[in-house]
Amino acid sequence: MPGPVKVLLKAVAIVVATVVIVVGGYVAYLETTYSRIEDGVAVECEGASSTGATQVEPGRTYTVATYNIGFGAYTPDYTFFMDTGVMADGTPMRGEHGTAVSEESVLACTNGAIATLQGLDPDFCLLQEVDDDSDRSYHVNQRAMLEEAFPGMQAAFASNFHSAFLAYPFSDPHGRVSAGLLTLSGVDQASVVRRSYPIDESFPWKYFDLDRCFCVSRIPTSNGHELVLINNHMSAYDAGGVFRAKQLELLCGFMADERAAGNYVIVGGDWNHALAGSVELYESQQLVPDWVATFDDDLLPAGFSVVAAENLADVPSCRGDDIPYEPGVTYTVTVDGFVVSDNVRATATNVDTGFAYSDHNPVALSFELLD
């Protein structure tokens, strides 16, 4: 074999071996740092309500807002690498970014979300995709910002995304993530518990899906029962909806047990299902994306219902992230909202922000517990 060929083959072998070692080492790093939080972990409540209230009063009207703040990344022109879509003419689309475009953008979006919530003046807030120390959001502590913005509310934070450094996409790695669900309450919570959802734990998807969960706040009522307020965030990228179905089964069983015990149940958050028949409700020049699952109301336990927003036809709660947001072009749907038990009277409103601060709009629920 000629000398130059040997040199070339040796160089190729060295490159291949280096790639194998680097990739193998990185996979080993991901595997050794991967873990799931066990089910039923108690969540610490921080602070106390400024009013000193420790009970919810039946017959009184309260407001709860849910808002997925999208880790402060989603300005209207932002697209996300995991989102795919198809234009009406069949052209496939994919988002670009793995991180927010800048620290300044994260701060602006987080402050905008805070101002929006403050304008609603809610008694309770159920928030999702709140980062406290993540590469993707330039280590802006959104949790602290939100808690400081609502000093009169008790806070409970449950982790649902804790990952080692995710090196994809290569052009803009998602990085290390620490994020969770934040519940803010104007009435002191007697207890808060984190319930773990089943997720896809196959390789490599388990590294990119969140450590999904729902967070259960128990608040006593003056008539001897409890308001069971649940902060919910289900899986998004779930081919065939297999794990969303398992998650819904777990949640519905829990809801049914609480109602049977005589409690009041309100579940709010990002369901990652098209709620209230909204899967093709809004004008769009895109096909319905693969990540959208349709919520089947028949799967709810007896005595529970989705509270459709009064302005549902006019304001969606979520946009696709495969292309920049353009009204009438980008696919939109309502995946955020509330399910309540039949001993709760409620009305809901989708809050129109024009997706200025997140790829979601907040949803506000006005409710009254029936005595």
C-alpha positions as a Python dict, from the first residue, in 0.01 Angstrom:
ca = {
    (1, 'M'): (0, 0, 0),
    (2, 'P'): (149, 338, -98),
    (3, 'G'): (270, 556, 187),
    (4, 'P'): (27, 846, 126),
    (5, 'V'): (-270, 606, 133),
    (6, 'K'): (-156, 463, 465),
    (7, 'V'): (-122, 812, 608),
    (8, 'L'): (-472, 901, 485),
    (9, 'L'): (-627, 584, 626),
    (10, 'K'): (-454, 641, 957),
    (11, 'A'): (-583, 998, 970),
    (12, 'V'): (-936, 880, 891),
    (13, 'A'): (-912, 613, 1162),
    (14, 'I'): (-798, 872, 1414),
    (15, 'V'): (-1085, 1103, 1325),
    (16, 'V'): (-1340, 821, 1347),
    (17, 'A'): (-1201, 704, 1680),
    (18, 'T'): (-1207, 1059, 1814),
    (19, 'V'): (-1569, 1103, 1709),
    (20, 'V'): (-1666, 770, 1867),
    (21, 'I'): (-1491, 862, 2193),
    (22, 'V'): (-1645, 1210, 2205),
    (23, 'V'): (-1997, 1095, 2119),
    (24, 'G'): (-1972, 794, 2349),
    (25, 'G'): (-1840, 1009, 2630),
    (26, 'Y'): (-2119, 1262, 2583),
    (27, 'V'): (-2388, 992, 2583),
    (28, 'A'): (-2233, 847, 2900),
    (29, 'Y'): (-2239, 1195, 3054),
    (30, 'L'): (-2609, 1235, 2971),
    (31, 'E'): (-2691, 890, 3102),
    (32, 'T'): (-2505, 927, 3431),
    (33, 'T'): (-2664, 1268, 3498),
    (34, 'Y'): (-3016, 1164, 3395),
    (35, 'S'): (-3270, 1113, 3671),
    (36, 'R'): (-3639, 1146, 3738),
    (37, 'I'): (-3794, 1298, 4048),
    (38, 'E'): (-3993, 1040, 4242),
    (39, 'D'): (-4369, 1067, 4267),
    (40, 'G'): (-4542, 1233, 4560),
    (41, 'V'): (-4266, 1468, 4675),
    (42, 'A'): (-4375, 1746, 4911),
    (43, 'V'): (-4309, 2096, 4779),
    (44, 'E'): (-4204, 2368, 5020),
    (45, 'C'): (-4422, 2679, 5036),
    (46, 'E'): (-4234, 3006, 5060),
    (47, 'G'): (-4373, 3314, 5231),
    (48, 'A'): (-4731, 3376, 5329),
    (49, 'S'): (-5024, 3564, 5183),
    (50, 'S'): (-5027, 3931, 5277),
    (51, 'T'): (-5388, 3906, 5393),
    (52, 'G'): (-5313, 3617, 5627),
    (53, 'A'): (-5602, 3425, 5472),
    (54, 'T'): (-5587, 3050, 5534),
    (55, 'Q'): (-5922, 2948, 5388),
    (56, 'V'): (-6124, 2991, 5070),
    (57, 'E'): (-6482, 3106, 5119),
    (58, 'P'): (-6765, 2939, 4924),
    (59, 'G'): (-6989, 3196, 4758),
    (60, 'R'): (-6705, 3443, 4709),
    (61, 'T'): (-6563, 3513, 4362),
    (62, 'Y'): (-6193, 3448, 4304),
    (63, 'T'): (-5968, 3470, 4000),
    (64, 'V'): (-5693, 3230, 3892),
    (65, 'A'): (-5467, 3287, 3591),
    (66, 'T'): (-5262, 3028, 3405),
    (67, 'Y'): (-4969, 3130, 3183),
    (68, 'N'): (-4692, 2934, 3015),
    (69, 'I'): (-4422, 3202, 2995),
    (70, 'G'): (-4201, 3000, 2758),
    (71, 'F'): (-3876, 3059, 2956),
    (72, 'G'): (-3879, 3421, 2840),
    (73, 'A'): (-3768, 3335, 2487),
    (74, 'Y'): (-4072, 3375, 2269),
    (75, 'T'): (-4095, 3715, 2110),
    (76, 'P'): (-4337, 3699, 1813),
    (77, 'D'): (-4054, 3636, 1568),
    (78, 'Y'): (-3889, 3360, 1773),
    (79, 'T'): (-3894, 2999, 1650),
    (80, 'F'): (-3796, 2685, 1844),
    (81, 'F'): (-3590, 2395, 1711),
    (82, 'M'): (-3825, 2119, 1829),
    (83, 'D'): (-4130, 2265, 1655),
    (84, 'T'): (-4219, 2150, 1306),
    (85, 'G'): (-4509, 2240, 1082),
    (86, 'V'): (-4639, 2226, 728),
    (87, 'M'): (-4767, 2512, 519),
    (88, 'A'): (-5098, 2465, 337),
    (89, 'D'): (-4909, 2409, 12),
    (90, 'G'): (-4714, 2120, 169),
    (91, 'T'): (-4391, 2306, 244),
    (92, 'P'): (-4235, 2165, 565),
    (93, 'M'): (-4115, 2415, 826),
    (94, 'R'): (-3892, 2386, 1133),
    (95, 'G'): (-3799, 2628, 1408),
    (96, 'E'): (-3445, 2752, 1453),
    (97, 'H'): (-3338, 2843, 1805),
    (98, 'G'): (-3237, 2636, 2106),
    (99, 'T'): (-3191, 2934, 2339),
    (100, 'A'): (-3340, 3279, 2373),
    (101, 'V'): (-3177, 3536, 2145),
    (102, 'S'): (-3031, 3741, 2433),
    (103, 'E'): (-3044, 3809, 2805),
    (104, 'E'): (-3211, 4141, 2730),
    (105, 'S'): (-3487, 3962, 2542),
    (106, 'V'): (-3545, 3722, 2831),
    (107, 'L'): (-3571, 4009, 3077),
    (108, 'A'): (-3808, 4202, 2849),
    (109, 'C'): (-4034, 3900, 2794),
    (110, 'T'): (-4037, 3805, 3162),
    (111, 'N'): (-4118, 4161, 3268),
    (112, 'G'): (-4389, 4177, 3003),
    (113, 'A'): (-4543, 3853, 3133),
    (114, 'I'): (-4528, 3989, 3488),
    (115, 'A'): (-4699, 4314, 3387),
    (116, 'T'): (-4970, 4116, 3207),
    (117, 'L'): (-5037, 3903, 3514),
    (118, 'Q'): (-5036, 4206, 3744),
    (119, 'G'): (-5297, 4366, 3519),
    (120, 'L'): (-5523, 4066, 3578),
    (121, 'D'): (-5486, 4103, 3957),
    (122, 'P'): (-5544, 3732, 4023),
    (123, 'D'): (-5588, 3562, 4358),
    (124, 'F'): (-5389, 3264, 4227),
    (125, 'C'): (-5138, 3208, 3945),
    (126, 'L'): (-5047, 2878, 3778),
    (127, 'L'): (-4730, 2929, 3574),
    (128, 'Q'): (-4533, 2693, 3349),
    (129, 'E'): (-4184, 2696, 3189),
    (130, 'V'): (-4041, 2916, 3462),
    (131, 'D'): (-3659, 2898, 3460),
    (132, 'D'): (-3452, 2960, 3768),
    (133, 'D'): (-3102, 2877, 3639),
    (134, 'S'): (-3082, 2770, 3274),
    (135, 'D'): (-2841, 2824, 2986),
    (136, 'R'): (-3133, 2867, 2745),
    (137, 'S'): (-3252, 3178, 2933),
    (138, 'Y'): (-2905, 3320, 3013),
    (139, 'H'): (-2947, 3222, 3380),
    (140, 'V'): (-3215, 3484, 3437),
    (141, 'N'): (-3395, 3376, 3756),
    (142, 'Q'): (-3754, 3408, 3638),
    (143, 'R'): (-3880, 3233, 3947),
    (144, 'A'): (-3730, 3501, 4172),
    (145, 'M'): (-3858, 3780, 3944),
    (146, 'L'): (-4214, 3646, 3959),
    (147, 'E'): (-4207, 3586, 4333),
    (148, 'E'): (-4072, 3937, 4393),
    (149, 'A'): (-4341, 4083, 4165),
    (150, 'F'): (-4614, 3924, 4380),
    (151, 'P'): (-4484, 3972, 4736),
    (152, 'G'): (-4831, 3923, 4886),
    (153, 'M'): (-4865, 3571, 4748),
    (154, 'Q'): (-4730, 3244, 4883),
    (155, 'A'): (-4509, 3061, 4631),
    (156, 'A'): (-4455, 2691, 4556),
    (157, 'F'): (-4210, 2578, 4288),
    (158, 'A'): (-4198, 2224, 4149),
    (159, 'S'): (-3915, 2121, 3915),
    (160, 'N'): (-4025, 1965, 3587),
    (161, 'F'): (-3715, 2010, 3369),
    (162, 'H'): (-3367, 1942, 3507),
    (163, 'S'): (-3116, 1841, 3245),
    (164, 'A'): (-2744, 1816, 3185),
    (165, 'F'): (-2598, 2017, 2897),
    (166, 'L'): (-2801, 1939, 2584),
    (167, 'A'): (-2571, 1998, 2289),
    (168, 'Y'): (-2848, 2016, 2030),
    (169, 'P'): (-2916, 2199, 1804),
    (170, 'F'): (-2547, 2222, 1723),
    (171, 'S'): (-2577, 2580, 1601),
    (172, 'D'): (-2754, 2697, 1920),
    (173, 'P'): (-2738, 2432, 2196),
    (174, 'H'): (-3027, 2419, 2442),
    (175, 'G'): (-2774, 2376, 2721),
    (176, 'R'): (-2832, 2292, 3086),
    (177, 'V'): (-3186, 2354, 3209),
    (178, 'S'): (-3348, 2405, 3548),
    (179, 'A'): (-3715, 2497, 3521),
    (180, 'G'): (-4050, 2422, 3675),
    (181, 'L'): (-4409, 2499, 3762),
    (182, 'L'): (-4468, 2799, 3987),
    (183, 'T'): (-4789, 2834, 4186),
    (184, 'L'): (-4861, 3169, 4351),
    (185, 'S'): (-5145, 3184, 4601),
    (186, 'G'): (-5312, 3475, 4775),
    (187, 'V'): (-5441, 3226, 5033),
    (188, 'D'): (-5199, 3016, 5235),
    (189, 'Q'): (-5169, 2662, 5102),
    (190, 'A'): (-5197, 2388, 5362),
    (191, 'S'): (-4976, 2159, 5154),
    (192, 'V'): (-4832, 2121, 4805),
    (193, 'V'): (-4733, 1789, 4646),
    (194, 'R'): (-4560, 1717, 4316),
    (195, 'R'): (-4708, 1424, 4121),
    (196, 'S'): (-4491, 1271, 3848),
    (197, 'Y'): (-4636, 1197, 3506),
    (198, 'P'): (-4534, 898, 3293),
    (199, 'I'): (-4308, 1010, 3007),
    (200, 'D'): (-4121, 859, 2714),
    (201, 'E'): (-3798, 732, 2868),
    (202, 'S'): (-3658, 583, 2548),
    (203, 'F'): (-3325, 698, 2406),
    (204, 'P'): (-3270, 980, 2312),
    (205, 'W'): (-3614, 1135, 2371),
    (206, 'K'): (-3593, 1113, 2749),
    (207, 'Y'): (-3325, 1381, 2750),
    (208, 'F'): (-3542, 1633, 2567),
    (209, 'D'): (-3882, 1570, 2722),
    (210, 'L'): (-3939, 1738, 3054),
    (211, 'D'): (-3970, 1557, 3387),
    (212, 'R'): (-4342, 1612, 3348),
    (213, 'C'): (-4560, 1655, 3652),
    (214, 'F'): (-4863, 1821, 3800),
    (215, 'C'): (-4851, 2017, 4123),
    (216, 'V'): (-5132, 1981, 4378),
    (217, 'S'): (-5208, 2267, 4619),
    (218, 'R'): (-5453, 2200, 4901),
    (219, 'I'): (-5631, 2502, 5046),
    (220, 'P'): (-5890, 2457, 5323),
    (221, 'T'): (-6240, 2594, 5274),
    (222, 'S'): (-6455, 2747, 5544),
    (223, 'N'): (-6714, 2469, 5510),
    (224, 'G'): (-6471, 2193, 5605),
    (225, 'H'): (-6357, 2076, 5263),
    (226, 'E'): (-6055, 2162, 5046),
    (227, 'L'): (-5993, 2351, 4726),
    (228, 'V'): (-5760, 2123, 4530),
    (229, 'L'): (-5583, 2357, 4287),
    (230, 'I'): (-5369, 2176, 4029),
    (231, 'N'): (-5093, 2330, 3814),
    (232, 'N'): (-5067, 2110, 3505),
    (233, 'H'): (-4818, 2077, 3217),
    (234, 'M'): (-4851, 1773, 2990),
    (235, 'S'): (-4613, 1644, 2723),
    (236, 'A'): (-4594, 1825, 2390),
    (237, 'Y'): (-4370, 1619, 2160),
    (238, 'D'): (-4542, 1283, 2197),
    (239, 'A'): (-4584, 1090, 1872),
    (240, 'G'): (-4928, 932, 1863),
    (241, 'G'): (-5022, 1086, 2198),
    (242, 'V'): (-4933, 766, 2384),
    (243, 'F'): (-4789, 933, 2693),
    (244, 'R'): (-5040, 1218, 2696),
    (245, 'A'): (-5312, 952, 2721),
    (246, 'K'): (-5135, 793, 3018),
    (247, 'Q'): (-5087, 1132, 3180),
    (248, 'L'): (-5452, 1219, 3135),
    (249, 'E'): (-5556, 885, 3282),
    (250, 'L'): (-5346, 950, 3594),
    (251, 'L'): (-5474, 1305, 3634),
    (252, 'C'): (-5838, 1211, 3581),
    (253, 'G'): (-5817, 933, 3838),
    (254, 'F'): (-5675, 1177, 4089),
    (255, 'M'): (-5944, 1435, 4011),
    (256, 'A'): (-6222, 1179, 4053),
    (257, 'D'): (-6088, 1068, 4392),
    (258, 'E'): (-6075, 1426, 4517),
    (259, 'R'): (-6429, 1502, 4404),
    (260, 'A'): (-6552, 1180, 4566),
    (261, 'A'): (-6393, 1302, 4890),
    (262, 'G'): (-6614, 1613, 4872),
    (263, 'N'): (-6344, 1855, 4763),
    (264, 'Y'): (-6350, 2131, 4504),
    (265, 'V'): (-6115, 2067, 4210),
    (266, 'I'): (-5969, 2318, 3963),
    (267, 'V'): (-5702, 2207, 3715),
    (268, 'G'): (-5530, 2477, 3513),
    (269, 'G'): (-5228, 2497, 3290),
    (270, 'D'): (-5085, 2389, 2958),
    (271, 'W'): (-5266, 2069, 2858),
    (272, 'N'): (-5088, 2039, 2522),
    (273, 'H'): (-5425, 1926, 2384),
    (274, 'A'): (-5660, 2132, 2169),
    (275, 'L'): (-5931, 2229, 2416),
    (276, 'A'): (-6296, 2311, 2349),
    (277, 'G'): (-6293, 2208, 1984),
    (278, 'S'): (-6022, 2458, 1891),
    (279, 'V'): (-5803, 2229, 1676),
    (280, 'E'): (-5911, 2401, 1352),
    (281, 'L'): (-6094, 2700, 1495),
    (282, 'Y'): (-5859, 2980, 1396),
    (283, 'E'): (-5761, 3112, 1054),
    (284, 'S'): (-5425, 2976, 938),
    (285, 'Q'): (-5221, 2906, 627),
    (286, 'Q'): (-5072, 2596, 787),
    (287, 'L'): (-5191, 2240, 834),
    (288, 'V'): (-5265, 2111, 1183),
    (289, 'P'): (-4920, 2018, 1321),
    (290, 'D'): (-4830, 1672, 1446),
    (291, 'W'): (-4780, 1795, 1803),
    (292, 'V'): (-5147, 1887, 1841),
    (293, 'A'): (-5367, 1630, 2014),
    (294, 'T'): (-5742, 1678, 2043),
    (295, 'F'): (-5885, 1676, 2393),
    (296, 'D'): (-6169, 1425, 2429),
    (297, 'D'): (-6413, 1557, 2690),
    (298, 'D'): (-6557, 1207, 2727),
    (299, 'L'): (-6232, 1104, 2900),
    (300, 'L'): (-6305, 1338, 3192),
    (301, 'P'): (-6453, 1183, 3506),
    (302, 'A'): (-6822, 1234, 3573),
    (303, 'G'): (-6887, 1578, 3717),
    (304, 'F'): (-6595, 1753, 3543),
    (305, 'S'): (-6592, 1985, 3244),
    (306, 'V'): (-6362, 2208, 3041),
    (307, 'V'): (-6439, 2577, 3092),
    (308, 'A'): (-6439, 2715, 2738),
    (309, 'A'): (-6325, 3077, 2725),
    (310, 'E'): (-6605, 3320, 2650),
    (311, 'N'): (-6389, 3473, 2374),
    (312, 'L'): (-6256, 3137, 2252),
    (313, 'A'): (-6347, 3204, 1888),
    (314, 'D'): (-6152, 3529, 1884),
    (315, 'V'): (-5837, 3462, 2090),
    (316, 'P'): (-5622, 3146, 2082),
    (317, 'S'): (-5391, 3058, 2369),
    (318, 'C'): (-5095, 2908, 2178),
    (319, 'R'): (-4910, 2953, 1848),
    (320, 'G'): (-4689, 2723, 1646),
    (321, 'D'): (-4317, 2790, 1683),
    (322, 'D'): (-4195, 2657, 1349),
    (323, 'I'): (-4240, 3000, 1185),
    (324, 'P'): (-4257, 3356, 1324),
    (325, 'Y'): (-4601, 3459, 1442),
    (326, 'E'): (-4817, 3619, 1177),
    (327, 'P'): (-5192, 3646, 1247),
    (328, 'G'): (-5395, 3445, 998),
    (329, 'V'): (-5084, 3259, 878),
    (330, 'T'): (-4926, 3085, 1180),
    (331, 'Y'): (-5118, 2790, 1321),
    (332, 'T'): (-5288, 2876, 1652),
    (333, 'V'): (-5493, 2674, 1896),
    (334, 'T'): (-5614, 2685, 2258),
    (335, 'V'): (-5421, 2435, 2472),
    (336, 'D'): (-5422, 2640, 2794),
    (337, 'G'): (-5720, 2654, 3022),
    (338, 'F'): (-5915, 2500, 3306),
    (339, 'V'): (-6113, 2192, 3399),
    (340, 'V'): (-6338, 2223, 3706),
    (341, 'S'): (-6555, 1995, 3916),
    (342, 'D'): (-6933, 2040, 3922),
    (343, 'N'): (-6926, 2214, 4261),
    (344, 'V'): (-6737, 2506, 4105),
    (345, 'R'): (-6911, 2779, 3902),
    (346, 'A'): (-6664, 2939, 3659),
    (347, 'T'): (-6614, 3152, 3350),
    (348, 'A'): (-6290, 3189, 3152),
    (349, 'T'): (-6125, 3444, 2923),
    (350, 'N'): (-5829, 3401, 2688),
    (351, 'V'): (-5614, 3711, 2740),
    (352, 'D'): (-5493, 3858, 2411),
    (353, 'T'): (-5127, 3965, 2432),
    (354, 'G'): (-5060, 3914, 2062),
    (355, 'F'): (-4804, 3655, 2178),
    (356, 'A'): (-4580, 3947, 2268),
    (357, 'Y'): (-4398, 3775, 2558),
    (358, 'S'): (-4451, 3403, 2503),
    (359, 'D'): (-4582, 3154, 2251),
    (360, 'H'): (-4880, 3128, 2486),
    (361, 'N'): (-5147, 3372, 2597),
    (362, 'P'): (-5267, 3369, 2959),
    (363, 'V'): (-5611, 3237, 3048),
    (364, 'A'): (-5804, 3388, 3340),
    (365, 'L'): (-6072, 3199, 3532),
    (366, 'S'): (-6328, 3366, 3755),
    (367, 'F'): (-6473, 3106, 3993),
    (368, 'E'): (-6699, 3054, 4290),
    (369, 'L'): (-6719, 2748, 4515),
    (370, 'L'): (-7076, 2629, 4562),
    (371, 'D'): (-7177, 2563, 4922),
}
